[in-house]
Rosetta silent file (secondary structure, phi, psi, omega in degrees, C-alpha in Angstrom):
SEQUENCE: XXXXXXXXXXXXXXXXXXXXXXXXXXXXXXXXXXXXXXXXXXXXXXXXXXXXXXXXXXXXXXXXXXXXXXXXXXXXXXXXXXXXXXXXXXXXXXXXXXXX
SCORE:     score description
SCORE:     0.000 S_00000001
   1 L     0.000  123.748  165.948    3.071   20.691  -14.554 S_00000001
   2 L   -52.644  116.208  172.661    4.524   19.787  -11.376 S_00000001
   3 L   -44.235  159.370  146.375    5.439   16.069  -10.544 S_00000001
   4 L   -79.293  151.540 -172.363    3.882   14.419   -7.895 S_00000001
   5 L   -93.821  107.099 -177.211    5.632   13.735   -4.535 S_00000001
   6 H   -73.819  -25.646 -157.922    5.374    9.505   -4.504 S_00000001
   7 H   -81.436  -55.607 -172.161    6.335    9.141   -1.394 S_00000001
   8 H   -74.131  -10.991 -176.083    3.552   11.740    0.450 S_00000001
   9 H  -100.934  -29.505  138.341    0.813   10.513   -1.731 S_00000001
  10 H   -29.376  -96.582 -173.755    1.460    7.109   -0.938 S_00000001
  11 H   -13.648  -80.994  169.934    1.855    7.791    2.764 S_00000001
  12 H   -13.325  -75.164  175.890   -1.718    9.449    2.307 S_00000001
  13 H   -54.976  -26.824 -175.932   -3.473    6.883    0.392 S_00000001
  14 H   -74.851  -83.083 -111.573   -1.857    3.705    3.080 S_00000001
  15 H   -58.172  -60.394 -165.660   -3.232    6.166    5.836 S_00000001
  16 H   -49.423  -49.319 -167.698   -6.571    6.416    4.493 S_00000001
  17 L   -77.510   15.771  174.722   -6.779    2.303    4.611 S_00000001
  18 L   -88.145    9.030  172.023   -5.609    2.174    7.816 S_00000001
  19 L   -83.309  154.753  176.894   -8.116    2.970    9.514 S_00000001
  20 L   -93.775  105.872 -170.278   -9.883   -0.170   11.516 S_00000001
  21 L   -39.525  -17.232  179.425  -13.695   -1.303   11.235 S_00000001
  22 L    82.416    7.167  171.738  -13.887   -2.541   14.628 S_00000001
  23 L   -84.736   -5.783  173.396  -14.976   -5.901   13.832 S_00000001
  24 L  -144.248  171.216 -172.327  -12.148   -7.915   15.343 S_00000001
  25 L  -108.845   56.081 -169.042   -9.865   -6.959   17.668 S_00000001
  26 L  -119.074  153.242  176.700   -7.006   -6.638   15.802 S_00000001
  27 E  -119.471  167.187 -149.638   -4.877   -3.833   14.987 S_00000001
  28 E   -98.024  101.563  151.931   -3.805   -1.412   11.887 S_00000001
  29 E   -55.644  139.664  127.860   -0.162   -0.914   11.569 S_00000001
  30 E   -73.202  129.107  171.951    1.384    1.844    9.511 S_00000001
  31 E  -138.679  118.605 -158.035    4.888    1.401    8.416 S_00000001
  32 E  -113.096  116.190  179.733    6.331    4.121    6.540 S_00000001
  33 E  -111.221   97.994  174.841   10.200    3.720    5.773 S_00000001
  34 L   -73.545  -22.980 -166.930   10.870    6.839    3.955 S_00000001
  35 L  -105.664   -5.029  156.166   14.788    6.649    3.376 S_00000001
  36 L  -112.166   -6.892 -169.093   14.227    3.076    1.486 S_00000001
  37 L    52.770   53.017  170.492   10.887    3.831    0.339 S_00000001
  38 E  -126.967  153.847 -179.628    8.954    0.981    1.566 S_00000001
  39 E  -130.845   98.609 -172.451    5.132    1.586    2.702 S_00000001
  40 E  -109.758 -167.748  172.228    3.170   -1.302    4.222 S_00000001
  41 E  -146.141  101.433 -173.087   -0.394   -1.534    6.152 S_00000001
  42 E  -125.070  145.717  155.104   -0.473   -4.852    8.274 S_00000001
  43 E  -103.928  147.369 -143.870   -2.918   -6.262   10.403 S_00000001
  44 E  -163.052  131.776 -168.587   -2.297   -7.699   13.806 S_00000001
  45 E  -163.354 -158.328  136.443   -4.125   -9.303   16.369 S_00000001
  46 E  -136.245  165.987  148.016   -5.929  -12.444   17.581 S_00000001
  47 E  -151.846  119.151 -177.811   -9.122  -13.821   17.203 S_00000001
  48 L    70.772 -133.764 -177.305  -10.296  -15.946   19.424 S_00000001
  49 L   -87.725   22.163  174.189   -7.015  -18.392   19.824 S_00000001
  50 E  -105.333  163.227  176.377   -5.921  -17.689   16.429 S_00000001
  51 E   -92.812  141.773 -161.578   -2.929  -15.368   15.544 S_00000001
  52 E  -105.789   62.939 -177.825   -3.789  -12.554   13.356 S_00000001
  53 E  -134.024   97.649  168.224   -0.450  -10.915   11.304 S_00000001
  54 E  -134.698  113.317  162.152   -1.058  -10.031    7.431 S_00000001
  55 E   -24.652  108.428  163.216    0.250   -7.519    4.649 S_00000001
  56 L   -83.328  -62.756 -172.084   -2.819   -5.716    3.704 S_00000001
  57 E  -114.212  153.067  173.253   -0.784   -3.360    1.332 S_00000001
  58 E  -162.959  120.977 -101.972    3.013   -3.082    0.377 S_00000001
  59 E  -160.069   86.549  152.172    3.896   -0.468   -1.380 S_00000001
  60 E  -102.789  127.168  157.230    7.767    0.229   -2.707 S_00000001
  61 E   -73.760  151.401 -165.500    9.473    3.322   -4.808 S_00000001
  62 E  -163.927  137.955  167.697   12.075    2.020   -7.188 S_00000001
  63 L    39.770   49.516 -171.252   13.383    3.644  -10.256 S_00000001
  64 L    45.798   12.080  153.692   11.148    6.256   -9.987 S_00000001
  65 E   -92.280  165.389  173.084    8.178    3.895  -10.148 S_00000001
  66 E   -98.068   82.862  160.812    5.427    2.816   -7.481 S_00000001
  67 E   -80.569  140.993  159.636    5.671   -1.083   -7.298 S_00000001
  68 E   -88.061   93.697 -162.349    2.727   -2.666   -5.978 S_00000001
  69 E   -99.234    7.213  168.278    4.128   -5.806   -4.098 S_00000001
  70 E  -171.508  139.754  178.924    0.811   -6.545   -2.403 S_00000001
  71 E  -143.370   59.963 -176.143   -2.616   -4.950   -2.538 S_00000001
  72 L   -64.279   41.076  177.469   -5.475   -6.322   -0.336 S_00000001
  73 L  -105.867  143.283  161.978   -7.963   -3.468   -0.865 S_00000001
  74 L   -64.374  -40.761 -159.837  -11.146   -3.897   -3.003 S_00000001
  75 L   -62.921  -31.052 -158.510  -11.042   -0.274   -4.486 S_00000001
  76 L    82.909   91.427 -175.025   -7.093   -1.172   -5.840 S_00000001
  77 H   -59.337  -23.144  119.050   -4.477    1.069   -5.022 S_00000001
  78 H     6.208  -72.220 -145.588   -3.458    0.770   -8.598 S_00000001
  79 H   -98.086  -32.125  162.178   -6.581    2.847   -9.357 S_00000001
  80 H   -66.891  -27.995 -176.486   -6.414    5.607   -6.596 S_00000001
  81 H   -81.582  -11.708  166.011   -2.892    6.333   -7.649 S_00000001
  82 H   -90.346  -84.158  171.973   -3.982    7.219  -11.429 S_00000001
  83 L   -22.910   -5.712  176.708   -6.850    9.283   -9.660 S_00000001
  84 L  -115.408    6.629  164.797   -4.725   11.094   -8.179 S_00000001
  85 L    99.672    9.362  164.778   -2.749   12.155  -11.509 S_00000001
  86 L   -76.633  143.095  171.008   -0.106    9.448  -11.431 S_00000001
  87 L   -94.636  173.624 -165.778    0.401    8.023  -15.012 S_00000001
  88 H   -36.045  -52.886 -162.213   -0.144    4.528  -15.751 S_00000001
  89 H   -52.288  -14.561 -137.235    3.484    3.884  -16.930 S_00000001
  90 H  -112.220   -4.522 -178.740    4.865    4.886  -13.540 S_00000001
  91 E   -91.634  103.638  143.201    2.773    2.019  -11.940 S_00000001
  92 L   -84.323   56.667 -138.716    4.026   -1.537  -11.276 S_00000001
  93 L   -79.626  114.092  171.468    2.048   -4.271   -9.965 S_00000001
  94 L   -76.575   -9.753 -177.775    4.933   -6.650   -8.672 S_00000001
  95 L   -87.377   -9.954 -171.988    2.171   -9.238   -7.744 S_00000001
  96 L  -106.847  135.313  174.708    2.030   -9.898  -11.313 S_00000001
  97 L   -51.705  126.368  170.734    4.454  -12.017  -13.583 S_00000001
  98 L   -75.246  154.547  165.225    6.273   -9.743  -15.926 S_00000001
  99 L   -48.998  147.843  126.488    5.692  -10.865  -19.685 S_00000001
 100 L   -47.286    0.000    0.000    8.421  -12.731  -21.437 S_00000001
């Protein structure tokens, strides 16, 4: 069985949320840093007089893992990356406290 390519299925999967609903007038950043292997999705705007700039997703290879260092999606990026034939172990969620 062939590995999966982490990097392009990432890229892919950010891509997908990046598109924008049109309900504010703020806009969808991609940021793909392939030669450190960080992947974010940020949104950036105003509304009304407020400033708009947040991490939706952030997304680093490491050790041959996926860390998840931030994941503002409902579906859980977590859970499209095992749909897509990554296994579990290969998954980190960095917003969460490692065990003692």
């Amino acid at each position: 069985m062939e590995r999966i390519n982490y990097s392009q299925l990432i890229q892919k999967i950010l891509t997908e949320h990046s598109v924008n609903n049109g309900k504010n007038h703020t806009e969808i950043q991609l940021i793909f840093d392939t030669k450190r292997h960080h992947y974010q999705v940020l949104n950036i705007g105003w509304k009304e007089q407020k400033r708009i700039y947040g991490v939706i997703i952030h997304v680093d290879l490491k050790d041959n893992k996926i860390w998840i260092q931030r994941d503002g999606t409902e579906i859980g990026i977590a859970n499209q990356l095992i749909t897509a034939g990554v296994p579990k172990k290969d998954i980190v969620l960095g917003f969460h406290i490692k065990s003692v």
